[in-house]
PDB file of C-alpha atoms and ligand atoms in Angstrom:
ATOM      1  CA  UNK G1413     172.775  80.992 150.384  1.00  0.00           C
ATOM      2  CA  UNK G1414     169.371  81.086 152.246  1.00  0.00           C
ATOM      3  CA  UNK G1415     169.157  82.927 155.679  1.00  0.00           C
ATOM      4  CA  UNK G1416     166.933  81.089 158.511  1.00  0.00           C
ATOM      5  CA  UNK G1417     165.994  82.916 161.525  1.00  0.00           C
ATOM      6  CA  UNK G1418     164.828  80.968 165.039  1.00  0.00           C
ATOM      7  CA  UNK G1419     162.304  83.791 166.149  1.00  0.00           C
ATOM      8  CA  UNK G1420     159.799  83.875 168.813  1.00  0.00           C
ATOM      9  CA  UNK G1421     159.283  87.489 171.017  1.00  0.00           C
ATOM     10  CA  UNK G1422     158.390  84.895 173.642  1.00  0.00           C
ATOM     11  CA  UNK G1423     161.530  84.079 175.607  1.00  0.00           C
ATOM     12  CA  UNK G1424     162.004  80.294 176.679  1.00  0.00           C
ATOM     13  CA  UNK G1425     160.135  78.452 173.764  1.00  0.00           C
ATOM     14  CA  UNK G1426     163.250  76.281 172.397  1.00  0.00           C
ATOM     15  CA  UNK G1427     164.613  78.953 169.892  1.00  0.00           C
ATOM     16  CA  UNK G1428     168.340  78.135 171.240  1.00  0.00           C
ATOM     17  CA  UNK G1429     167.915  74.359 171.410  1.00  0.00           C
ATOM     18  CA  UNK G1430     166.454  75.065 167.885  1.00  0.00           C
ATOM     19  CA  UNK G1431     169.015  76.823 166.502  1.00  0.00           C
ATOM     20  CA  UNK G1432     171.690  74.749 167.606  1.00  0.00           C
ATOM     21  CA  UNK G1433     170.472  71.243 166.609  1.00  0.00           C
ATOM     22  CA  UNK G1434     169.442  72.769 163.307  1.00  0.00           C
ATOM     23  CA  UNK G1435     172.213  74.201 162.468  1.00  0.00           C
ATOM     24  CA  UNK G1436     174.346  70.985 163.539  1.00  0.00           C
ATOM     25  CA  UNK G1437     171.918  69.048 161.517  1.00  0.00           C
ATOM     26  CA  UNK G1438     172.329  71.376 158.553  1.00  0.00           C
ATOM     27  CA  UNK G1439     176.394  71.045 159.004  1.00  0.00           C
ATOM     28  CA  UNK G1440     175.995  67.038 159.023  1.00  0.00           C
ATOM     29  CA  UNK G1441     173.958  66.795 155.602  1.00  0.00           C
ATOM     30  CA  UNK G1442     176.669  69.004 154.064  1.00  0.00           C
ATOM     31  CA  UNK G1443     175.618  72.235 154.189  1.00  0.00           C
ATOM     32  CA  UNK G1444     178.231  74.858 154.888  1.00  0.00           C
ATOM     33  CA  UNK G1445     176.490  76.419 157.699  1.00  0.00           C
ATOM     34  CA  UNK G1446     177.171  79.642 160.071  1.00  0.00           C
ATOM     35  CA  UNK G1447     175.197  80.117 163.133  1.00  0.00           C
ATOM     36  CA  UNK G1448     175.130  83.766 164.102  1.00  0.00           C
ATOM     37  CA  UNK G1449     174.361  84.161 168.082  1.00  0.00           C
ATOM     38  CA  UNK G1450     172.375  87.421 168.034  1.00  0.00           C
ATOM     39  CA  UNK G1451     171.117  87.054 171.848  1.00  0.00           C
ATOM     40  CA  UNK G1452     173.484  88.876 174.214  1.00  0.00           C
ATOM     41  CA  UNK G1453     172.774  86.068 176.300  1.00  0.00           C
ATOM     42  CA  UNK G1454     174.888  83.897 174.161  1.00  0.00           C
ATOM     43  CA  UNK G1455     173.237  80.684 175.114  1.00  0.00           C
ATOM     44  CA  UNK G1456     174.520  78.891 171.577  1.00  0.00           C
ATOM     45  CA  UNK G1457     177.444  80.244 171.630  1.00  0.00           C
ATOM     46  CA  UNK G1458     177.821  78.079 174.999  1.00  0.00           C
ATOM     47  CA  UNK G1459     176.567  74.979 173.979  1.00  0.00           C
ATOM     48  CA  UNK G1460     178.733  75.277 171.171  1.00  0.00           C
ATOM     49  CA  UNK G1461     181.973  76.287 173.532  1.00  0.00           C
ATOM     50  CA  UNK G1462     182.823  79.468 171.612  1.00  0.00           C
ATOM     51  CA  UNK G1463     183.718  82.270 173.437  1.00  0.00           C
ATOM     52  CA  UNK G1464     182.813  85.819 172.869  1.00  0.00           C
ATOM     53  CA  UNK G1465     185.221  88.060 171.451  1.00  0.00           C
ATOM     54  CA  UNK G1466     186.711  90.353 174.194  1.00  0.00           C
ATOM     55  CA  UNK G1467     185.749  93.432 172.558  1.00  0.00           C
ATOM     56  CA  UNK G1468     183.219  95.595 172.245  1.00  0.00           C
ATOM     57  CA  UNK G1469     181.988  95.060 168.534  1.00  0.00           C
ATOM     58  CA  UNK G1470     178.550  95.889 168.407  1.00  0.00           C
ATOM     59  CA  UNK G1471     178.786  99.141 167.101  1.00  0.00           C
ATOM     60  CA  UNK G1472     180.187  97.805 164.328  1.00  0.00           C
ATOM     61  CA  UNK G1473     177.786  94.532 163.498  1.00  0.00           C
ATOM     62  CA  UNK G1474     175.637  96.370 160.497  1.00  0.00           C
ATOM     63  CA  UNK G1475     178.457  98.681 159.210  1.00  0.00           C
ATOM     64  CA  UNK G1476     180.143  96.076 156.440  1.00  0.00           C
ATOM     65  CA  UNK G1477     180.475  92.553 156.284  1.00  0.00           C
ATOM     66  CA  UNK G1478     183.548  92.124 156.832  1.00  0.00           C
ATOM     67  CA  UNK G1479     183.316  92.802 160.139  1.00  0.00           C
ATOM     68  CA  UNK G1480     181.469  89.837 160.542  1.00  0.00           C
ATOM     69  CA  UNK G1481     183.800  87.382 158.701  1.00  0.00           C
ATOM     70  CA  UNK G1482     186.410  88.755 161.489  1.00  0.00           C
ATOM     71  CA  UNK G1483     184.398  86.985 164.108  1.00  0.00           C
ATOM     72  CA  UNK G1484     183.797  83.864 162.350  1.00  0.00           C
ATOM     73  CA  UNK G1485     184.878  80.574 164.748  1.00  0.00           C
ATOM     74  CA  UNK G1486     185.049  77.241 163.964  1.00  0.00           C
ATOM     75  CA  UNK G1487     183.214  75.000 165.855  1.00  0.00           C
ATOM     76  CA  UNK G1488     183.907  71.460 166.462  1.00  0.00           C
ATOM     77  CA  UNK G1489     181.910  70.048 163.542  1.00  0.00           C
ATOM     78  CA  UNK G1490     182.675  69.785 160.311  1.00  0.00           C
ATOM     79  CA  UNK G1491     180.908  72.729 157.901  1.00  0.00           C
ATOM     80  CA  UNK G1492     179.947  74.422 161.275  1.00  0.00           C
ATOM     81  CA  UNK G1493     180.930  78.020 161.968  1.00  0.00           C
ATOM     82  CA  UNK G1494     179.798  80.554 164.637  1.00  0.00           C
ATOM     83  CA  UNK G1495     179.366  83.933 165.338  1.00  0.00           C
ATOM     84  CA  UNK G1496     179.593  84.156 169.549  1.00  0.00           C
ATOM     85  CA  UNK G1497     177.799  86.661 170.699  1.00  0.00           C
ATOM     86  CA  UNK G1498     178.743  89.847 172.914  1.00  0.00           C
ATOM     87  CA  UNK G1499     177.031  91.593 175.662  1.00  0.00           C
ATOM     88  CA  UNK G1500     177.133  94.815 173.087  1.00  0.00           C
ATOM     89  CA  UNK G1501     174.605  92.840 171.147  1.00  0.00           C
ATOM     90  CA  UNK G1502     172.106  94.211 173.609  1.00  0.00           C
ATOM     91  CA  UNK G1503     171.965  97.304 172.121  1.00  0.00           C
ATOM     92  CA  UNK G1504     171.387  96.381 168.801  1.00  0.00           C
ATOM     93  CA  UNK G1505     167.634  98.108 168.795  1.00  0.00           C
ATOM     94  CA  UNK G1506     169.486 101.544 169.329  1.00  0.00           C
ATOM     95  CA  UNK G1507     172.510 101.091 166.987  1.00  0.00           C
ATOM     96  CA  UNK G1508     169.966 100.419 164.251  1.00  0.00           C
ATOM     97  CA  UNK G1509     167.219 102.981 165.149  1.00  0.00           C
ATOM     98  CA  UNK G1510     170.566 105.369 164.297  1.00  0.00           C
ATOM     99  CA  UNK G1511     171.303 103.603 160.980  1.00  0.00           C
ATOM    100  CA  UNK G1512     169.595 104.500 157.806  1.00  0.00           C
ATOM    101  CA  UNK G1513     167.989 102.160 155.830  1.00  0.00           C
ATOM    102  CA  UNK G1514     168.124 100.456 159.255  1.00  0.00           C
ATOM    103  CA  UNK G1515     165.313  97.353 158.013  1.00  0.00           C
ATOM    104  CA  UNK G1516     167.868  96.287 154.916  1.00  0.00           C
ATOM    105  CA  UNK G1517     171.282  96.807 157.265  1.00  0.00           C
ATOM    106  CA  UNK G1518     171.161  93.156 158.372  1.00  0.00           C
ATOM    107  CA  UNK G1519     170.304  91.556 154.997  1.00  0.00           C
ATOM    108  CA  UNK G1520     173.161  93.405 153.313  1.00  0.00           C
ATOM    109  CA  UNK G1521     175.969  92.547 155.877  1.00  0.00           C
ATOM    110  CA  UNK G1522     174.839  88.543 155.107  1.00  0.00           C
ATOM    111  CA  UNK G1523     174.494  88.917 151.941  1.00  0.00           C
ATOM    112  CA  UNK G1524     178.530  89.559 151.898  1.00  0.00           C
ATOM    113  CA  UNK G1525     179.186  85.797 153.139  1.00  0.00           C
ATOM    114  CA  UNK G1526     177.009  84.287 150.386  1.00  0.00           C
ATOM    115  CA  UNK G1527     180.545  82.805 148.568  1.00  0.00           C
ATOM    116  CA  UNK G1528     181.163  81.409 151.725  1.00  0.00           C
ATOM    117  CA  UNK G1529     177.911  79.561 153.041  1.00  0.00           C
ATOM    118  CA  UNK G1530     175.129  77.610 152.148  1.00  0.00           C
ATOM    119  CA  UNK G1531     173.062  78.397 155.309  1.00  0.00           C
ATOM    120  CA  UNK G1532     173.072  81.478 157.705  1.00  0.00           C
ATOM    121  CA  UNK G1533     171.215  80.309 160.939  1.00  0.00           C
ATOM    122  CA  UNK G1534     169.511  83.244 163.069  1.00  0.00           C
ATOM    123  CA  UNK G1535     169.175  82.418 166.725  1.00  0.00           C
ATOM    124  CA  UNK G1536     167.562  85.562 168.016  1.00  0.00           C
ATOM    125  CA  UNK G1537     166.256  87.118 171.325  1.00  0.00           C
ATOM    126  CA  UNK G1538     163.026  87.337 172.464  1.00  0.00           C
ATOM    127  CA  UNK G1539     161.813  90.722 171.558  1.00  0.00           C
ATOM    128  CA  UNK G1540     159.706  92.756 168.525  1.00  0.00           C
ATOM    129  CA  UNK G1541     162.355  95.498 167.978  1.00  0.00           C
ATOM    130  CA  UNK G1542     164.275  97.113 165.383  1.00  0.00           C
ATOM    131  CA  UNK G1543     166.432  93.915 165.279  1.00  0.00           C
ATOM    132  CA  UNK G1544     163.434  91.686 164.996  1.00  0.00           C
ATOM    133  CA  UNK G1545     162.400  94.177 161.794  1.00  0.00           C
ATOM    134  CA  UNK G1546     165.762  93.294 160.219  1.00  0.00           C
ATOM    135  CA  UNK G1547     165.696  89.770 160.922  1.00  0.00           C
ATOM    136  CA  UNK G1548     161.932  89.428 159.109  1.00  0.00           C
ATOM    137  CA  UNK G1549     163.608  91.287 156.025  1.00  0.00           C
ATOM    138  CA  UNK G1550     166.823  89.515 156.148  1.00  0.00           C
ATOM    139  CA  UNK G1551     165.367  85.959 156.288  1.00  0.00           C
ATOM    140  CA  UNK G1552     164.393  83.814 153.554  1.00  0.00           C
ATOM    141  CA  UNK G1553     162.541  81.884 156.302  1.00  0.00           C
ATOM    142  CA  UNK G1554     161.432  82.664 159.897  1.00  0.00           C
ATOM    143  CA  UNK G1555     161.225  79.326 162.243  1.00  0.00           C
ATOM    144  CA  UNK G1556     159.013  79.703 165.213  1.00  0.00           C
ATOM    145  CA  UNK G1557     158.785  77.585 167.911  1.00  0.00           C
ATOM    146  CA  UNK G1558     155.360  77.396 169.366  1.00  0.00           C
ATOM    147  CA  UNK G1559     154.670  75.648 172.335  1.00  0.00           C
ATOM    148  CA  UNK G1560     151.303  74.307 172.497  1.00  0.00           C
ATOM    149  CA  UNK G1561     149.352  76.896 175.295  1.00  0.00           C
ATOM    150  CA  UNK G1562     146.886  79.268 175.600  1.00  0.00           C
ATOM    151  CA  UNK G1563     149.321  82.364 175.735  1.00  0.00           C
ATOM    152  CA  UNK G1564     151.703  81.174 172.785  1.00  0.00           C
ATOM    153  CA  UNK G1565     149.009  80.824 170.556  1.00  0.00           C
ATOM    154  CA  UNK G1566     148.194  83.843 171.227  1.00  0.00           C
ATOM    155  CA  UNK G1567     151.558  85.136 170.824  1.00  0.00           C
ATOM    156  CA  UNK G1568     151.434  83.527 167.163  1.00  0.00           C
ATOM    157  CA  UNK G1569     148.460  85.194 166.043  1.00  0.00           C
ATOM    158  CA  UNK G1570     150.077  88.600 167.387  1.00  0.00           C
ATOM    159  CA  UNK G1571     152.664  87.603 164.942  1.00  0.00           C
ATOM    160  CA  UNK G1572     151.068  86.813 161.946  1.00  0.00           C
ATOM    161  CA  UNK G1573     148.885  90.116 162.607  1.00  0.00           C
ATOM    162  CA  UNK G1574     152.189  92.466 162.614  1.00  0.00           C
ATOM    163  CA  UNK G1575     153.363  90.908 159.434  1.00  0.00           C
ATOM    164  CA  UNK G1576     150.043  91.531 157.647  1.00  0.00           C
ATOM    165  CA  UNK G1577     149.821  95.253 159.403  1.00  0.00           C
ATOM    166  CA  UNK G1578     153.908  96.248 158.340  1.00  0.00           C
ATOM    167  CA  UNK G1579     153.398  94.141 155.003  1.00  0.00           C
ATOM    168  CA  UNK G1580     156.202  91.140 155.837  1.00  0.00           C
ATOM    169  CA  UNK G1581     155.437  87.813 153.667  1.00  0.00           C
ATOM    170  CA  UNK G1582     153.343  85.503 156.016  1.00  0.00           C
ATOM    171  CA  UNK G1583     155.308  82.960 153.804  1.00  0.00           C
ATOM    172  CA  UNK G1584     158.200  83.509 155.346  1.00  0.00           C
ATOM    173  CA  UNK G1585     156.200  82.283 158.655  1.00  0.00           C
ATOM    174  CA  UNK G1586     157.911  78.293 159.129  1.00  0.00           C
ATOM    175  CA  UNK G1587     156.367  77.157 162.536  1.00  0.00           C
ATOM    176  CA  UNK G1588     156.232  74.130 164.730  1.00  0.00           C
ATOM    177  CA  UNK G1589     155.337  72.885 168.239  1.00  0.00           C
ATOM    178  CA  UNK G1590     157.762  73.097 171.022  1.00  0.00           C
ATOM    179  CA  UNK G1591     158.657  71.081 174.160  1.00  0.00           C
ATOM    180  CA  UNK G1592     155.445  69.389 173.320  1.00  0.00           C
ATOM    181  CA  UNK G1593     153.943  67.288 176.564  1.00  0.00           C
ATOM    182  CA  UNK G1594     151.777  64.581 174.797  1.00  0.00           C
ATOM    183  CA  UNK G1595     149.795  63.752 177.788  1.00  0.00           C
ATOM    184  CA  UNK G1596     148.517  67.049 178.674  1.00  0.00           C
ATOM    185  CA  UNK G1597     144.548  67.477 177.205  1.00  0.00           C
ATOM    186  CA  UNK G1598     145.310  71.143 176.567  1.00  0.00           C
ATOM    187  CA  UNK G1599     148.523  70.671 174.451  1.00  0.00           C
ATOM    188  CA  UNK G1600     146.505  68.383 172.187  1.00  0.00           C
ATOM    189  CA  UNK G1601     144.018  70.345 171.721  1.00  0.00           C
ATOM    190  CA  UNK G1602     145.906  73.477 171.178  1.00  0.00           C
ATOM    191  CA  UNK G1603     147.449  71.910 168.295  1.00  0.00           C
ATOM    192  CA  UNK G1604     144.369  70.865 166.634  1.00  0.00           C
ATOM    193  CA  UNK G1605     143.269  73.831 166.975  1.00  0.00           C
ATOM    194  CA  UNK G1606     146.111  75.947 165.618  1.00  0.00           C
ATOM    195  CA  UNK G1607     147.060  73.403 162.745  1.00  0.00           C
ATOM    196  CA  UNK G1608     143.286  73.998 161.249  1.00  0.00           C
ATOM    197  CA  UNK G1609     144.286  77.561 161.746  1.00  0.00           C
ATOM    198  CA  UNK G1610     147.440  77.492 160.032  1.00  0.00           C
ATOM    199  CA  UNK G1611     147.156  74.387 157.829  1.00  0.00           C
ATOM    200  CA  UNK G1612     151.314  75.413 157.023  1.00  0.00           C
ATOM    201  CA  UNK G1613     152.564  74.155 160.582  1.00  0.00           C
ATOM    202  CA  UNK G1614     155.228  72.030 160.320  1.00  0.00           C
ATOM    203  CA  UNK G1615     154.077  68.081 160.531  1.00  0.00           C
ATOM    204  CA  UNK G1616     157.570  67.648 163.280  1.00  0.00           C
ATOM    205  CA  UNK G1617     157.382  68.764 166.765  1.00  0.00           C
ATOM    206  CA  UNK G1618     159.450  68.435 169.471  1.00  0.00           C
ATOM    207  CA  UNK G1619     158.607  66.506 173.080  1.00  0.00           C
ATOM    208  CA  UNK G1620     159.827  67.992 176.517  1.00  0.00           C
ATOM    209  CA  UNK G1621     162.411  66.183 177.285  1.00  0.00           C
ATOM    210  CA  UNK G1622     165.325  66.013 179.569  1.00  0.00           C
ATOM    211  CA  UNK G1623     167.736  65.088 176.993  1.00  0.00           C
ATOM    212  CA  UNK G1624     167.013  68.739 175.877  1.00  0.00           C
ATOM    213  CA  UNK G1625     167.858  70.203 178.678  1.00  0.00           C
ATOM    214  CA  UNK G1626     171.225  68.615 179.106  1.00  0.00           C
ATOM    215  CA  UNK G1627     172.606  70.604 176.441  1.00  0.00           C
ATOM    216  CA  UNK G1628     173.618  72.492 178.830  1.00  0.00           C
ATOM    217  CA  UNK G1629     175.578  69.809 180.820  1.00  0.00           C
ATOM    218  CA  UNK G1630     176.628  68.615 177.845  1.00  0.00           C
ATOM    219  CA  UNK G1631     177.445  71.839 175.542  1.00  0.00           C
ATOM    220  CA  UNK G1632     176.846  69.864 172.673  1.00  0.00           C
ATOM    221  CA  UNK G1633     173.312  69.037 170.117  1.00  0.00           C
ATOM    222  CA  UNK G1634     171.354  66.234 171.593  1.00  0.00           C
ATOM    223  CA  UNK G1635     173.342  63.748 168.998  1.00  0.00           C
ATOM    224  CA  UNK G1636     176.025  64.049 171.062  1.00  0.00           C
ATOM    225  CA  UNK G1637     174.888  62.407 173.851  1.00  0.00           C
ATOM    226  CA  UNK G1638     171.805  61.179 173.103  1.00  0.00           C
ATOM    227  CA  UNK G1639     171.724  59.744 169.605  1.00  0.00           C
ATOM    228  CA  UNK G1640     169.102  57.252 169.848  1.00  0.00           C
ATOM    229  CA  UNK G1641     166.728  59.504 171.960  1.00  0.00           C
ATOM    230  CA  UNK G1642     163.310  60.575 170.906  1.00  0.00           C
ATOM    231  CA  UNK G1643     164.463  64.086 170.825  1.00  0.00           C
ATOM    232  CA  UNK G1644     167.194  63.093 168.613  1.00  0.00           C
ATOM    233  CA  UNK G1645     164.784  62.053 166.522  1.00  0.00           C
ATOM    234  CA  UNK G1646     162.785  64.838 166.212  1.00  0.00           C
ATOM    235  CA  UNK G1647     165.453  67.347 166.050  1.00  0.00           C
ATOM    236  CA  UNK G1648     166.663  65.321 162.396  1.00  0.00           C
ATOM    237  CA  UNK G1649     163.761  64.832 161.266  1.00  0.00           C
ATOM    238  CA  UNK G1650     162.709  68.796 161.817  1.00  0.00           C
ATOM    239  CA  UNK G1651     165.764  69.776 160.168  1.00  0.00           C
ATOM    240  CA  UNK G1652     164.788  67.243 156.710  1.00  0.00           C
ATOM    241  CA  UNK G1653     161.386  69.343 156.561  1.00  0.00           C
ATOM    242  CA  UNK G1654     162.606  72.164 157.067  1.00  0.00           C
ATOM    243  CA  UNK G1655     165.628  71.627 154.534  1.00  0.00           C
ATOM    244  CA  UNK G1656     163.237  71.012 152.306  1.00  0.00           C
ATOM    245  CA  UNK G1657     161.312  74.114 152.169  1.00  0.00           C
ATOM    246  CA  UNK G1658     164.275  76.214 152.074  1.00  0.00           C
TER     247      UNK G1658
HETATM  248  N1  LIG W2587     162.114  70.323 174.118  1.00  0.00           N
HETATM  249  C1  LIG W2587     162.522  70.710 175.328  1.00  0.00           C
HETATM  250  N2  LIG W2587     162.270  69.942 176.414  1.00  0.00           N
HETATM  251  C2  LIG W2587     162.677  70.321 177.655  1.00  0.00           C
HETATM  252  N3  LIG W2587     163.317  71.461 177.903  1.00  0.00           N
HETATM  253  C3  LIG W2587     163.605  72.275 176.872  1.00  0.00           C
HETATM  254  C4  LIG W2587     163.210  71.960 175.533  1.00  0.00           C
HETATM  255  N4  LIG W2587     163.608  72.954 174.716  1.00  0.00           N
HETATM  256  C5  LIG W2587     164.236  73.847 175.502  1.00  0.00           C
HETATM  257  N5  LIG W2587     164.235  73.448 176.796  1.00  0.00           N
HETATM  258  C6  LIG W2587     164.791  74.142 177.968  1.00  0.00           C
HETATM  259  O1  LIG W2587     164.036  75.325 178.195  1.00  0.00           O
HETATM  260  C7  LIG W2587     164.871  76.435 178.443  1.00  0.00           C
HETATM  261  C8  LIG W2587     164.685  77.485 177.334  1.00  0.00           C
HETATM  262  O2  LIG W2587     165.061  76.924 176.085  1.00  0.00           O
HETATM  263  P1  LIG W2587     165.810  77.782 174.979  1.00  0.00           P
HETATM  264  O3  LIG W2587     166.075  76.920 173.821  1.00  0.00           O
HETATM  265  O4  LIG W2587     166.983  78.478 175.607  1.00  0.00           O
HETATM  266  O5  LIG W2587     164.658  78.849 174.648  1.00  0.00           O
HETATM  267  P2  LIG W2587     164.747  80.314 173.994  1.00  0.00           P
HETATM  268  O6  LIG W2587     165.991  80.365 173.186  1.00  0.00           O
HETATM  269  O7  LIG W2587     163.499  80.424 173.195  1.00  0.00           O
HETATM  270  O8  LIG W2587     164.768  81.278 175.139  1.00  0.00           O
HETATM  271  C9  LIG W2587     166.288  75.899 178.504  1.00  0.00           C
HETATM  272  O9  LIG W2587     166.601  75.652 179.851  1.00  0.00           O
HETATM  273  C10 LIG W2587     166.227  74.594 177.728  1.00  0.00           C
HETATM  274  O10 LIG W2587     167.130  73.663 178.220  1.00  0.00           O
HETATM  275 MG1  LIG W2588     167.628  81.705 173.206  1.00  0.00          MG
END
């Protein structure tokens, strides 16, 4: 079982639209594949059209694993489950900063469903808290969506720069460009730029594009409704590298 985490602390990068093709794509090519909403928000566990559970679980996310496999859903693909997620998720910064061991809590409670999965998807919220910490430890690998301007690269480099300071494997670090806008000077450029910087981003990228945003119309991964759409395209063909390094 491998654990891959959709992480930015930039809100609004394509981490959900991410997470959500990804894991679809990972369900499709056979992998048995849980997506675990850990944004309060819940904006996957929309698009997938699985509800929250009514209560108040939060508390109770890093205690033992099977209180995860209790909130396991089906989704309406084959190999696909989901874990919705609740407004209690907010607090997840405070529940583990009272938790011992509070870095290795969320790596342990996954490690409990490896009988059951080949792939754990992460789709995370924006932040660089205690949940973040767990997330680095927990996950084999850490996608990050970068979107090619001046303030997300340097949002990157912030990244890369807490890893080496709190002694996280850079290796870990899977990145590629986001809602990429081929006809804007600076968006080429920042890419050069950053891929001589970081000769390991990831060769796909994916355009703006409306089809993207109609998820949300939609509530279903861009194949759904627009299979032979550029996005489509690069959605797939993100997955394949990134299936490939896992
Ligand atoms: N490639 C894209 N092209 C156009 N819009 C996008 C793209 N990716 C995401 N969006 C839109 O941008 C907003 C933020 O995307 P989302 O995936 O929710 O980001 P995050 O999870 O990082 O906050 C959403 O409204 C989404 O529809
Ligand atoms: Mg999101």
């Amino acid at each position: 079982m491998k654990v891959l985490a959709i992480y930015s602390m930039k809100g609004g990068v394509g981490k959900t639209a991410a997470s959500v093709n990804l894991a679809y794509w990972a369900a499709a090519s056979g992998l048995k594949t849980l997506l675990i909403d850990l944004d309060p928000q819940g904006a996957s566990s929309f698009y997938f059209r699985v509800k929250p559970a009514k209560k108040d679980w939060g508390q109770r996310f890093f205690k033992t694993y099977e209180n995860l496999l209790k909130q396991i859903r089906a989704s309406d693909y084959e190999n696909l489950d989901i874990i919705p997620a609740h407004l209690s998720f907010r607090n997840f910064d405070v529940v583990l900063h009272n938790l011992q061991k509070r870095n290795k809590r969320l790596k342990k409670v996954l490690q409990g469903m490896r009988k059951e999965y080949d792939l754990i998807v992460l789709d995370c919220p924006p932040s660089l808290g205690n949940l973040s910490e767990a997330v680095f430890t927990a996950a084999d690998h850490l996608l990050v969506p970068v979107i090619p301007t001046t303030l997300s690269e340097r949002t990157f480099n912030q990244l890369l720069a807490f890893f080496a300071r709190e002694g996280y494997s850079q290796e870990k670090i899977l990145a590629f460009f986001s809602m990429v806008q081929s006809q804007k000077n600076m968006h080429k450029g920042i890419q050069d730029t950053m891929r001589q910087a970081w000769p390991d981003f990831l060769t796909s990228s994916i355009p703006f594009s409306v089809d993207v945003e109609n998820m949300g119309e939609y509530r279903a991964p861009v194949d759904q409704f627009a299979h032979n759409k550029p996005a489509n395209a690069a959605y797939q063909s993100l997955w394949q590298e990134v299936h490939r390094r896992l």
